[in-house]
Coordinates of C-alpha atoms and ligand atoms in Angstrom, one line a residue:
M11 CA 31.5 31.6 7.4
K12 CA 31.7 27.9 6.1
S13 CA 35.1 27.6 7.3
F14 CA 34.8 29.3 10.6
F15 CA 32.1 26.5 11.5
K16 CA 34.4 23.7 10.1
K17 CA 37.1 24.7 12.3
Y18 CA 35.3 25.2 15.6
K19 CA 33.0 22.2 14.8
G20 CA 34.7 20.0 17.6
Y21 CA 34.6 22.6 20.3
F22 CA 30.8 23.0 19.4
I23 CA 30.1 19.5 19.7
A24 CA 32.0 19.3 22.9
F25 CA 29.9 22.0 24.4
M26 CA 26.6 20.7 23.3
I27 CA 27.5 17.3 24.9
V28 CA 28.4 19.1 28.4
L29 CA 25.1 21.3 28.3
I30 CA 23.2 17.8 27.5
V31 CA 24.5 16.1 30.5
T32 CA 24.4 18.8 33.0
L33 CA 20.7 19.4 31.8
I34 CA 20.0 15.4 32.5
C35 CA 21.7 15.5 36.0
V36 CA 19.9 18.5 37.1
E37 CA 16.5 17.4 36.1
N38 CA 17.3 14.2 37.3
Y39 CA 18.2 15.8 40.5
V40 CA 15.0 17.9 40.9
A41 CA 12.8 14.8 39.6
E42 CA 14.2 12.8 42.4
E43 CA 13.4 15.3 45.1
T44 CA 9.6 15.6 44.1
K45 CA 9.0 12.0 42.9
P46 CA 6.1 10.7 45.0
E47 CA 6.7 7.2 46.6
Y48 CA 6.5 4.4 44.1
V49 CA 4.0 1.7 45.1
S50 CA 2.9 -1.5 43.6
Y51 CA -0.3 -1.9 41.7
E52 CA -1.6 -4.2 44.6
Q53 CA -1.0 -1.4 47.1
Y54 CA -2.8 1.2 45.0
Q55 CA -5.8 -1.4 44.8
E56 CA -5.5 -1.8 48.6
D57 CA -5.6 2.1 49.0
L58 CA -8.6 2.3 46.8
K59 CA -10.8 -0.5 48.3
S60 CA -10.0 1.0 51.8
G61 CA -11.3 4.3 50.8
K62 CA -7.8 6.1 51.3
I63 CA -7.6 7.7 47.6
D64 CA -8.4 11.2 47.0
T65 CA -7.8 11.9 43.3
V66 CA -6.3 9.9 40.5
Y67 CA -4.1 11.4 37.6
Y68 CA -3.4 9.7 34.6
S69 CA -2.8 10.1 31.2
A70 CA -3.5 7.4 28.7
D71 CA -0.2 7.6 26.8
E72 CA 2.0 7.6 30.2
E73 CA 3.2 4.4 31.8
Y74 CA 2.6 5.6 35.4
M75 CA -0.2 7.6 37.1
R76 CA -0.2 9.4 40.5
Y77 CA -2.6 9.9 43.0
T78 CA -3.3 11.7 46.2
L79 CA -4.2 9.9 49.6
L80 CA -6.9 11.6 51.6
N81 CA -5.4 13.7 54.6
E82 CA -6.6 15.4 57.5
D83 CA -8.2 18.3 55.3
T84 CA -9.4 16.3 52.6
K85 CA -11.1 13.4 54.3
D86 CA -14.2 15.4 55.2
M87 CA -14.8 17.0 51.9
T88 CA -17.1 16.4 49.0
L89 CA -15.6 15.3 45.5
E90 CA -16.4 18.9 44.4
E91 CA -14.6 20.7 47.0
R92 CA -11.7 18.0 46.6
L93 CA -11.1 19.1 43.2
E94 CA -10.6 22.9 44.4
Y95 CA -8.2 21.7 47.0
D96 CA -4.4 22.2 46.2
K97 CA -2.6 22.0 49.5
Y98 CA -1.1 18.4 48.8
E99 CA 2.2 17.5 50.9
K100 CA 4.8 15.3 49.3
D101 CA 3.2 12.4 51.6
D102 CA 0.0 12.7 50.2
W103 CA 1.2 11.6 46.7
R104 CA 1.8 8.0 45.5
M105 CA 2.7 7.0 42.2
T106 CA 2.2 3.4 40.6
M107 CA 1.4 1.9 37.0
Y108 CA -1.3 3.0 34.6
P109 CA -3.2 0.0 33.9
A110 CA -3.7 0.6 30.5
Y111 CA -6.7 -0.8 28.5
E112 CA -8.4 -1.8 31.7
D113 CA -12.1 -1.0 33.1
F114 CA -10.2 0.9 35.8
R115 CA -12.2 3.8 35.9
K116 CA -15.4 1.9 36.8
D117 CA -13.3 1.0 39.7
L118 CA -12.9 4.6 40.7
M119 CA -16.3 5.6 40.6
E120 CA -17.4 3.0 43.1
Y121 CA -15.2 4.4 45.4
D122 CA -15.8 7.9 45.1
V123 CA -12.4 8.9 43.9
N124 CA -11.7 12.2 41.7
V125 CA -10.2 11.6 38.2
V126 CA -7.9 13.7 36.5
V127 CA -6.8 13.2 33.2
R128 CA -3.3 14.8 32.6
S129 CA 0.3 14.0 32.0
F130 CA 2.5 15.9 34.9
T131 CA 1.8 16.7 38.3
P132 CA 2.7 20.6 38.9
N133 CA 6.0 20.0 40.2
T134 CA 7.6 18.0 37.2
L135 CA 5.8 20.3 34.9
A136 CA 7.9 22.9 36.6
V137 CA 10.9 21.0 36.3
L138 CA 10.2 20.5 32.6
M139 CA 9.7 24.1 32.0
S140 CA 12.9 25.1 33.3
A141 CA 14.9 22.3 31.4
V142 CA 12.9 23.5 28.4
M143 CA 14.1 27.3 29.0
L144 CA 17.6 26.1 29.1
V145 CA 17.3 23.9 26.0
I146 CA 16.2 26.7 24.0
P147 CA 19.6 28.5 23.5
F148 CA 20.9 24.8 22.7
Y149 CA 18.2 24.4 20.3
F150 CA 19.1 27.7 18.4
V151 CA 22.7 26.8 18.2
F152 CA 21.9 23.6 16.4
A153 CA 19.2 24.9 14.1
M154 CA 21.9 27.7 13.0
F155 CA 24.3 24.8 12.4
T156 CA 21.5 23.0 10.3
L157 CA 20.7 25.8 8.5
I158 CA 24.3 26.5 7.4
S159 CA 24.8 23.3 6.4
K160 CA 21.9 23.4 4.4
A161 CA 23.0 26.5 2.6
T162 CA 26.2 25.4 1.8
G163 CA 25.2 22.7 -0.7
G164 CA 22.6 20.3 1.2
G165 CA 19.1 20.1 0.5
A166 CA 19.5 19.5 -3.1
V167 CA 16.4 17.1 -4.4
K168 CA 17.5 13.3 -4.6
E169 CA 16.4 11.5 -7.5
E170 CA 16.1 8.1 -5.9
D171 CA 13.9 9.8 -2.7
L172 CA 11.3 11.0 -5.1
I173 CA 10.6 8.0 -7.3
Q174 CA 8.6 5.4 -6.1
K175 CA 7.1 2.5 -7.5
S176 CA 3.3 2.2 -6.9
N177 CA 1.6 -1.2 -6.4
V178 CA -1.5 0.4 -5.6
K179 CA -4.8 -0.3 -7.6
F180 CA -8.1 0.9 -8.3
T181 CA -9.5 -1.8 -6.5
D182 CA -7.6 -0.6 -3.3
V183 CA -9.6 2.7 -3.4
V184 CA -12.9 2.5 -1.6
G185 CA -16.1 4.8 -2.6
H186 CA -14.4 7.1 -5.3
D187 CA -16.2 5.2 -8.5
E188 CA -16.9 8.4 -10.3
V189 CA -13.7 9.7 -9.7
I190 CA -11.9 6.8 -10.8
E191 CA -14.1 7.0 -14.2
D192 CA -12.9 10.5 -14.1
V193 CA -9.1 9.7 -14.1
Q194 CA -9.1 6.7 -16.2
F195 CA -7.9 9.0 -19.1
I196 CA -4.7 9.6 -17.4
V197 CA -3.9 5.8 -17.1
N198 CA -4.7 5.6 -20.8
L199 CA -2.6 8.5 -21.7
M200 CA 0.5 7.0 -19.6
K201 CA 0.1 3.9 -21.7
N202 CA 0.1 5.9 -25.0
P203 CA 1.4 9.3 -24.7
K204 CA 0.5 10.1 -28.2
L205 CA -3.3 9.6 -27.5
G206 CA -3.9 13.2 -27.1
E207 CA -2.6 13.8 -30.7
V208 CA -4.4 11.0 -32.1
T209 CA -7.7 11.8 -30.8
G210 CA -7.4 15.6 -31.2
A211 CA -9.0 16.0 -27.8
R212 CA -7.2 18.4 -25.5
V213 CA -5.7 16.5 -22.8
P214 CA -4.9 18.4 -19.5
K215 CA -1.3 18.6 -18.0
G216 CA -2.5 18.9 -14.7
V217 CA -5.4 17.4 -12.6
L218 CA -6.2 19.3 -9.3
F219 CA -7.6 16.7 -6.8
S220 CA -9.4 19.0 -3.4
G221 CA -10.8 17.5 -0.6
E222 CA -10.1 17.1 3.2
P223 CA -7.3 15.5 4.5
G224 CA -7.4 11.5 4.4
T225 CA -10.1 11.1 1.7
G226 CA -7.7 9.3 -0.2
K227 CA -6.0 12.1 -2.9
T228 CA -2.6 10.4 -2.3
L229 CA -4.1 7.1 -2.5
L230 CA -6.0 7.8 -5.8
A231 CA -2.9 9.1 -7.2
K232 CA -0.9 6.3 -6.4
A233 CA -3.6 3.9 -7.9
I234 CA -3.2 6.2 -11.1
A235 CA 0.4 5.2 -11.2
G236 CA 0.0 1.9 -10.3
E237 CA -2.7 1.0 -12.9
A238 CA -0.6 2.5 -15.9
D239 CA 2.8 0.8 -14.5
V240 CA 4.5 4.1 -14.3
P241 CA 6.8 5.9 -11.5
F242 CA 5.2 8.2 -9.2
I243 CA 7.1 11.1 -8.2
Y244 CA 5.9 12.7 -4.7
M245 CA 6.5 15.8 -3.5
N246 CA 5.2 18.0 -0.6
A247 CA 5.1 21.8 -1.8
S248 CA 5.9 22.9 1.7
S249 CA 9.4 21.4 1.2
F250 CA 9.7 23.7 -1.6
I251 CA 9.8 26.7 0.8
E252 CA 13.0 27.4 2.1
M253 CA 14.5 30.2 3.8
Y254 CA 16.9 30.8 0.9
V255 CA 15.6 32.9 -2.2
G256 CA 15.6 30.8 -5.1
L257 CA 15.9 27.5 -3.6
G258 CA 12.3 26.7 -4.0
A259 CA 12.2 27.4 -7.6
K260 CA 15.4 25.6 -8.0
R261 CA 13.7 22.7 -6.7
V262 CA 10.8 22.9 -8.8
R263 CA 12.9 23.0 -11.8
E264 CA 14.9 19.7 -10.7
L265 CA 11.6 18.0 -9.9
F266 CA 10.7 18.4 -13.4
K267 CA 14.0 17.5 -15.0
I268 CA 13.6 14.2 -13.1
A269 CA 10.6 13.6 -14.2
R270 CA 11.5 14.2 -18.0
K271 CA 14.0 11.6 -17.4
H272 CA 11.6 9.2 -16.1
K273 CA 8.3 9.6 -18.4
P274 CA 5.9 8.8 -18.8
C275 CA 5.2 9.4 -15.1
I276 CA 3.0 11.0 -12.7
I277 CA 4.1 14.0 -10.6
F278 CA 2.1 14.5 -7.4
I279 CA 2.6 17.7 -5.5
D280 CA 0.8 17.4 -2.1
E281 CA -0.4 20.7 -0.4
I282 CA 0.1 22.7 -3.2
D283 CA -1.3 25.7 -1.6
A284 CA 1.8 26.0 0.3
V285 CA 3.3 27.3 -3.0
G286 CA 0.4 28.0 -4.8
G287 CA -1.7 30.5 -2.6
K288 CA -2.6 33.7 -3.9
R289 CA -0.1 36.2 -4.7
T290 CA -0.5 39.7 -3.3
S291 CA 1.3 42.8 -4.6
R292 CA 3.1 42.9 -1.5
D293 CA 5.1 39.8 -2.0
S294 CA 5.2 39.5 -5.6
H295 CA 8.8 39.0 -5.1
S296 CA 8.9 36.9 -2.7
E297 CA 10.1 33.4 -2.4
N298 CA 7.0 32.1 -2.7
S299 CA 5.9 33.6 -5.7
Q300 CA 9.3 32.8 -7.5
T301 CA 8.4 29.1 -6.5
L302 CA 5.1 29.4 -8.1
N303 CA 6.5 31.2 -11.2
A304 CA 8.7 28.5 -11.7
L305 CA 6.0 25.7 -11.4
L306 CA 4.0 27.9 -13.7
Q307 CA 7.0 28.0 -16.2
E308 CA 7.7 24.2 -15.9
M309 CA 3.8 23.1 -16.6
D310 CA 3.9 25.4 -19.6
G311 CA 7.2 23.9 -21.0
F312 CA 6.1 20.6 -21.9
N313 CA 3.5 19.1 -23.9
T314 CA 0.9 16.5 -23.0
S315 CA 2.3 13.8 -25.4
E316 CA 5.5 13.8 -23.3
G317 CA 3.5 11.5 -20.9
I318 CA 3.8 13.8 -17.8
I319 CA 0.8 14.4 -15.9
V320 CA 1.1 16.8 -12.8
I321 CA -1.6 16.1 -10.0
G322 CA -1.9 18.5 -7.2
A323 CA -3.8 18.1 -4.0
T324 CA -5.0 20.5 -1.9
N325 CA -7.5 21.0 0.9
M326 CA -8.1 24.6 0.2
P327 CA -8.8 25.2 -3.4
D328 CA -10.2 28.6 -3.1
K329 CA -7.1 30.0 -1.9
L330 CA -5.1 28.7 -4.6
D331 CA -3.8 31.4 -7.2
K332 CA -5.7 31.8 -10.3
A333 CA -2.8 31.4 -12.4
L334 CA -2.3 27.7 -11.4
L335 CA -6.0 26.8 -12.6
R336 CA -5.5 28.3 -16.3
A337 CA -5.9 26.1 -19.4
G338 CA -3.0 24.1 -19.9
R339 CA -2.2 23.9 -16.1
F340 CA -4.3 22.5 -13.3
D341 CA -7.1 23.0 -15.6
R342 CA -9.1 19.9 -14.5
K343 CA -10.5 20.0 -11.0
I344 CA -11.7 16.9 -9.0
M345 CA -13.1 16.8 -5.6
I346 CA -12.4 14.2 -3.7
N347 CA -15.0 13.9 -0.9
P348 CA -15.3 12.1 2.3
P349 CA -17.6 9.1 2.5
K350 CA -21.2 10.2 1.3
D351 CA -22.9 8.2 3.5
W352 CA -22.7 5.2 5.9
R353 CA -22.7 2.6 3.2
V354 CA -19.3 3.8 1.9
R355 CA -18.0 4.0 5.6
K356 CA -19.0 0.1 5.9
Q357 CA -17.3 -0.7 2.7
L358 CA -14.2 1.1 4.1
F359 CA -14.7 -1.3 7.0
E360 CA -14.9 -4.2 5.0
H361 CA -11.9 -3.4 2.9
Y362 CA -9.6 -3.0 6.0
L363 CA -11.1 -5.8 8.1
K364 CA -10.9 -8.2 5.0
D365 CA -8.0 -10.2 6.0
K366 CA -8.5 -9.6 9.9
P367 CA -10.5 -12.1 12.3
V368 CA -13.7 -10.3 13.5
S369 CA -15.9 -11.4 16.4
S370 CA -19.5 -12.1 15.5
D371 CA -20.7 -9.4 18.0
V372 CA -19.3 -6.5 15.4
D373 CA -22.2 -4.6 13.6
L374 CA -20.7 -3.1 10.7
D375 CA -24.1 -1.4 10.3
V376 CA -24.2 0.0 13.5
L377 CA -20.8 1.5 13.4
S378 CA -20.9 2.6 10.2
K379 CA -24.1 4.8 11.0
Q380 CA -22.2 6.2 14.2
L381 CA -19.4 7.8 12.6
S382 CA -20.5 10.0 10.1
G383 CA -17.8 12.3 9.0
F384 CA -15.1 9.8 9.3
T385 CA -12.7 9.8 6.3
G386 CA -11.1 6.6 4.9
A387 CA -7.8 7.4 6.6
D388 CA -9.8 7.6 10.1
I389 CA -11.3 4.1 9.4
E390 CA -8.2 2.7 8.2
S391 CA -6.8 4.0 11.7
V392 CA -9.8 2.5 13.5
V393 CA -9.2 -0.8 12.2
N394 CA -5.5 -1.0 12.8
E395 CA -5.8 0.5 16.4
S396 CA -8.4 -2.3 17.1
A397 CA -6.3 -5.0 15.8
L398 CA -3.7 -3.7 18.3
I399 CA -6.0 -3.5 20.8
A400 CA -7.0 -7.2 20.5
A401 CA -3.6 -8.3 20.4
M402 CA -2.7 -6.5 23.6
H403 CA -5.5 -8.4 25.3
N404 CA -4.1 -11.6 23.9
E405 CA -7.4 -12.2 21.9
E406 CA -7.6 -13.6 18.6
V407 CA -10.3 -11.9 17.3
I408 CA -11.3 -8.3 16.8
T409 CA -14.5 -7.5 19.3
N410 CA -16.9 -4.9 19.3
S411 CA -15.4 -3.4 22.3
H412 CA -11.9 -3.3 20.7
I413 CA -13.4 -1.1 18.1
E414 CA -15.5 1.1 20.2
E415 CA -12.0 1.7 22.0
A416 CA -10.1 2.3 19.0
I417 CA -12.6 4.7 17.8
D418 CA -12.2 6.6 20.9
K419 CA -8.7 6.8 20.6
V420 CA -8.8 7.8 16.9
V421 CA -11.5 10.5 17.5
F422 CA -9.5 12.1 20.3
K423 CA -5.8 11.4 19.3
G424 CA -3.5 13.9 20.3
N425 CA -5.8 15.9 22.1
R426 CA -5.1 14.9 25.6
S427 CA -2.6 18.1 25.5
K428 CA -1.0 19.2 28.3
E429 CA -1.8 22.8 28.4
K430 CA -5.4 22.1 28.2
E431 CA -5.5 19.7 30.9
T432 CA -4.4 21.9 33.6
E433 CA -7.4 23.9 33.3
V434 CA -9.3 20.6 33.3
N435 CA -11.4 21.2 36.5
T436 CA -13.5 23.9 35.7
D437 CA -13.5 23.6 31.9
K438 CA -14.4 19.8 32.1
K439 CA -17.1 20.6 34.2
I440 CA -18.5 22.9 31.9
V441 CA -18.1 20.7 29.0
A442 CA -19.7 17.8 30.8
Y443 CA -22.8 19.9 31.5
H444 CA -23.1 21.3 27.9
E445 CA -22.7 17.8 26.2
A446 CA -24.9 16.1 28.9
G447 CA -27.3 18.9 27.6
H448 CA -27.3 17.8 24.2
A449 CA -27.8 14.2 25.0
V450 CA -30.7 14.8 27.3
A451 CA -32.2 17.0 24.7
S452 CA -31.8 14.1 22.3
Y453 CA -33.0 11.6 24.5
L454 CA -36.2 13.4 25.4
L455 CA -37.0 14.3 21.8
G456 CA -36.6 10.4 20.8
I457 CA -33.3 11.0 18.7
D458 CA -30.8 8.1 19.2
I459 CA -27.3 9.0 20.5
A460 CA -24.1 7.2 19.3
R461 CA -22.0 8.5 22.0
A462 CA -21.0 11.3 24.2
S463 CA -17.8 12.5 25.5
I464 CA -16.0 15.5 27.3
I465 CA -12.3 14.8 25.9
S466 CA -11.5 17.4 23.4
S467 CA -12.2 16.1 19.8
T468 CA -10.4 17.2 16.6
S469 CA -12.9 19.6 15.7
G470 CA -12.1 22.0 18.7
V471 CA -15.1 21.7 20.6
G472 CA -14.9 20.8 23.9
G473 CA -16.5 17.6 23.6
A474 CA -18.9 16.1 21.6
V475 CA -22.2 14.3 21.3
F476 CA -22.7 12.1 18.2
N477 CA -25.9 11.2 16.9
Q478 CA -27.1 8.6 14.9
E479 CA -27.2 8.9 11.0
S480 CA -30.8 8.4 10.4
D481 CA -31.4 6.2 7.1
S482 CA -34.4 8.5 5.7
Q483 CA -33.6 11.4 3.6
F484 CA -37.0 12.9 4.4
L485 CA -37.6 15.2 7.3
T486 CA -40.7 16.3 8.7
N487 CA -40.7 19.9 10.2
M488 CA -40.9 18.0 13.5
D489 CA -37.8 16.7 12.8
F490 CA -36.2 19.7 12.0
R491 CA -37.2 21.5 15.1
N492 CA -36.2 18.6 17.3
K493 CA -32.7 18.6 15.6
I494 CA -32.5 22.5 16.2
K495 CA -33.4 22.0 19.6
V496 CA -30.6 19.4 20.4
L497 CA -28.0 21.8 19.2
Y498 CA -29.3 24.6 21.5
G499 CA -29.3 22.0 24.2
G500 CA -25.9 22.5 25.1
R501 CA -25.9 26.1 25.7
A502 CA -29.5 26.0 27.6
S503 CA -27.8 23.4 29.9
E504 CA -24.8 25.9 30.5
E505 CA -27.2 28.7 31.3
I506 CA -29.2 26.5 33.8
K507 CA -26.4 25.2 35.5
F508 CA -23.9 28.1 35.5
G509 CA -26.3 31.3 34.6
T510 CA -23.6 32.2 32.1
V511 CA -22.7 31.0 28.8
T512 CA -19.4 30.1 27.1
T513 CA -18.3 30.2 23.4
G514 CA -18.2 26.5 23.3
A515 CA -21.5 26.6 21.7
S516 CA -20.5 28.5 18.7
N517 CA -20.6 25.3 16.2
D518 CA -24.0 24.5 17.5
I519 CA -25.3 28.0 16.7
T520 CA -24.0 27.8 13.3
Q521 CA -25.4 24.6 12.4
A522 CA -28.9 25.4 14.0
T523 CA -28.6 28.5 12.0
N524 CA -28.3 26.8 8.8
L525 CA -31.2 24.4 9.5
I526 CA -33.4 27.3 10.3
Q527 CA -32.8 29.0 7.5
K528 CA -33.4 26.1 5.3
Y529 CA -36.7 25.6 7.4
V530 CA -37.7 28.9 6.4
Q531 CA -36.5 29.6 3.1
R532 CA -36.3 25.9 1.3
Y533 CA -38.8 23.8 2.8
G534 CA -42.0 25.8 3.3
F535 CA -42.2 24.7 6.7
D536 CA -43.1 27.9 8.0
D537 CA -46.8 28.5 8.4
D538 CA -46.6 32.3 7.8
F539 CA -44.8 31.9 4.5
G540 CA -46.9 29.1 2.9
L541 CA -45.6 26.7 0.5
L542 CA -42.9 28.9 -0.9
D543 CA -39.4 28.3 -1.7
I544 CA -38.4 31.8 -0.5
N545 CA -35.0 31.4 -2.5
V546 CA -37.0 31.5 -5.7
L547 CA -38.8 34.7 -4.8
E548 CA -35.6 36.4 -3.3
R549 CA -36.1 39.7 -5.2
Y550 CA -39.6 40.2 -3.9
M551 CA -38.9 39.5 -0.3
D552 CA -38.5 42.1 2.4
T553 CA -34.9 40.7 4.1
D554 CA -35.9 42.4 7.3
K555 CA -39.0 40.2 7.3
I556 CA -37.3 37.0 6.9
M557 CA -34.6 38.2 9.6
T558 CA -37.4 38.6 12.0
K559 CA -39.0 35.2 11.1
F560 CA -35.5 33.6 11.7
S561 CA -34.9 35.2 15.0
T562 CA -38.3 34.7 16.3
M563 CA -38.2 30.7 15.5
S564 CA -34.6 30.8 17.0
K565 CA -35.9 32.5 20.3
S566 CA -38.9 30.0 20.3
L567 CA -37.0 27.0 20.0
Y568 CA -34.4 28.0 22.4
S569 CA -36.9 28.9 25.4
E570 CA -38.7 25.5 24.3
T571 CA -35.3 23.7 24.7
M572 CA -34.7 25.5 28.1
K573 CA -38.0 24.4 29.4
L574 CA -37.7 20.9 28.2
L575 CA -34.3 20.7 30.2
Q576 CA -35.1 22.8 33.3
E577 CA -38.1 20.0 33.8
N578 CA -35.6 17.5 33.3
Y579 CA -32.5 18.6 34.9
N580 CA -32.0 16.0 37.0
L581 CA -31.3 13.9 34.1
V582 CA -28.6 16.5 32.9
E583 CA -27.2 16.2 36.3
V584 CA -27.0 12.5 36.6
L585 CA -25.3 12.3 33.1
A586 CA -22.8 15.3 33.6
Q587 CA -21.5 13.6 36.9
K588 CA -21.2 10.2 35.0
L589 CA -19.3 11.8 32.1
L590 CA -16.9 13.6 34.2
V591 CA -15.9 10.2 35.7
M592 CA -16.2 8.4 32.6
E593 CA -15.4 10.8 30.0
T594 CA -16.7 9.1 27.2
L595 CA -20.2 7.0 27.0
T596 CA -21.7 4.8 24.5
G597 CA -25.2 5.6 23.3
D598 CA -26.7 2.4 25.2
S599 CA -25.1 3.1 28.4
I600 CA -26.3 7.0 28.2
K601 CA -29.9 5.3 27.6
E602 CA -29.7 3.2 30.5
I603 CA -28.3 5.6 32.5
L604 CA -31.1 8.0 31.8
E605 CA -34.2 5.3 31.7
M606 CA -32.9 4.6 35.4
N607 CA -33.1 8.2 36.6
K608 CA -36.1 9.0 34.8
Ligands
ADP710 P1 -4.9 12.5 1.4 O1 -3.9 12.4 0.5 O2 -6.6 12.7 0.8 O3 -4.9 13.4 2.7 P2 -4.3 9.5 1.7 O4 -4.6 9.2 0.5 O5 -2.9 10.1 2.1 O6 -5.4 10.9 2.1 O7 -5.0 8.8 2.7 C1 -4.5 8.1 4.0 C2 -4.6 6.5 3.8 O8 -6.1 6.4 4.3 C3 -4.3 5.9 2.6 O9 -3.3 5.5 2.6 C4 -5.5 4.6 2.6 O10 -4.8 3.8 3.6 C5 -6.8 5.5 3.6 N1 -7.9 5.9 3.0 C6 -8.1 7.0 2.6 N2 -9.0 7.3 1.8 C7 -9.5 6.2 1.4 C8 -10.4 5.5 0.5 N3 -11.2 6.1 -0.2 N4 -10.2 4.1 0.0 C9 -9.6 3.4 1.0 N5 -8.5 4.0 1.7 C10 -8.4 5.0 1.9
ZN711 ZN1 -22.4 21.6 21.7

């Protein structure tokens, strides 16, 4: 096999080059055919101000945007009718620069223009699709080529790629003081590998960090290596998995061989669930389980006085094979949690803003309270992004609006996905009314809103309303009921507007259910039961009765929410329309809009 490919390699490359060149020519030709007229930004502004523009199509990650001009058909249509219209001719289209980072959406609103966020016009999309179809066979050839070269000797673990020197210190890690205390013993052990023998205490060989991505697992492991001043050996477990049987196991053995040569040292295995997942009887001979076995053998094969500690990281500890967690392996488990409250998020902001000029209008307390659920990695990105945005504006300090803009980018990163945007018109409308429902319910019930958005968020929900995190830990029964109503507000609004409901509310329903369960079972808020923690009395309870309680409560809260929104639906309408144009609104502007229309 190998010699065959060697022999014909020249032909192969020539063939691929010809293919690529043809493709590029074809694509350019077709693209040229369908490209709208390119006009200057001034021309665009003139079109806008003279009311000639129908719809603007843009995507924040593209340099150019396209727009349609009103034609004979569309000039008398309403905004909504125009969204449905699809008989544009080539002459109706124009193209100009996309003015990134300017408030250009505000202008669009003034002139009654539709806005669609997406990357491609249908025509170029078609061209790209066909190009992709042509590229696929080429890709396969290429993939085969690389695979063969790997199988025939490539892909060995390279020592110098694995070993890093870490300069990270514990002071670089924010909000994990307890964890740092817990792992201090590793630092001591690295400095004096015999320590375990001396004290007679049983020292673990492996520590498992579990927690969401971006919470600082890697950072902590590096900090341990940095504090102890020992080499940091990084390996991502997914790179153990190869198509060729035996290669994963071989890599594990090589990894430990390298570690022995450089001890004392820290081995960090990221995403360890990739090899350490539960074995099933079906795949007990598979590649995965061979790799896992190799890992177990290696861990059993050294003793702690050698000065090697293996740190594994995962965000799904439940999925790990029990064998990995047994004594002498990863038998110390440490949770690495996201910031536990806004104070930690504030510390993270302060940490990353330390050496950056910040304007006095930035209120870190307010920001940190808004961003519940943000990890250390998220906050670091927000800070970096806002510094970039400030630089792009040629401003010397980071202002609050730079940070706001950066937050939007980080929350919604990578979610302006192309496939989703083609269905944008109807979906977006539903999402807008759904989110407006949450926001209006919050407003009417006196709960502060941090922001609302209809751009898909990473949570997979269509959009999002972020409620301000409250300082108080004590909630009254009214607070509970109001929180549940806000969660129901999205679904209720959909029902009022469209008469049907979508699956978009499933996460809301889960959250509301949790609250209802706590309300009845934990906090003794329910009058019928009295001040009892039902969990304590569980075995005396009739589950049917509790279930009935839950569902009665849910139904009555939902109908109260429906009533509240029905009576104030003009507010939902106004806000939903605004969201369709602006996509994201801050808490302050929501308040302003609602106050004005009340
Ligand atoms: P994980 O390994 O848990 O996915 P990382 O350690 O790779 O997360 O975090 C990515 C980056 O985010 C880090 O390099 C660091 O810059 C930042 N970060 C995350 N958590 C923290 C934290 N607690 N303190 C300081 N920085 C953090
Ligand atoms: Zn919702």
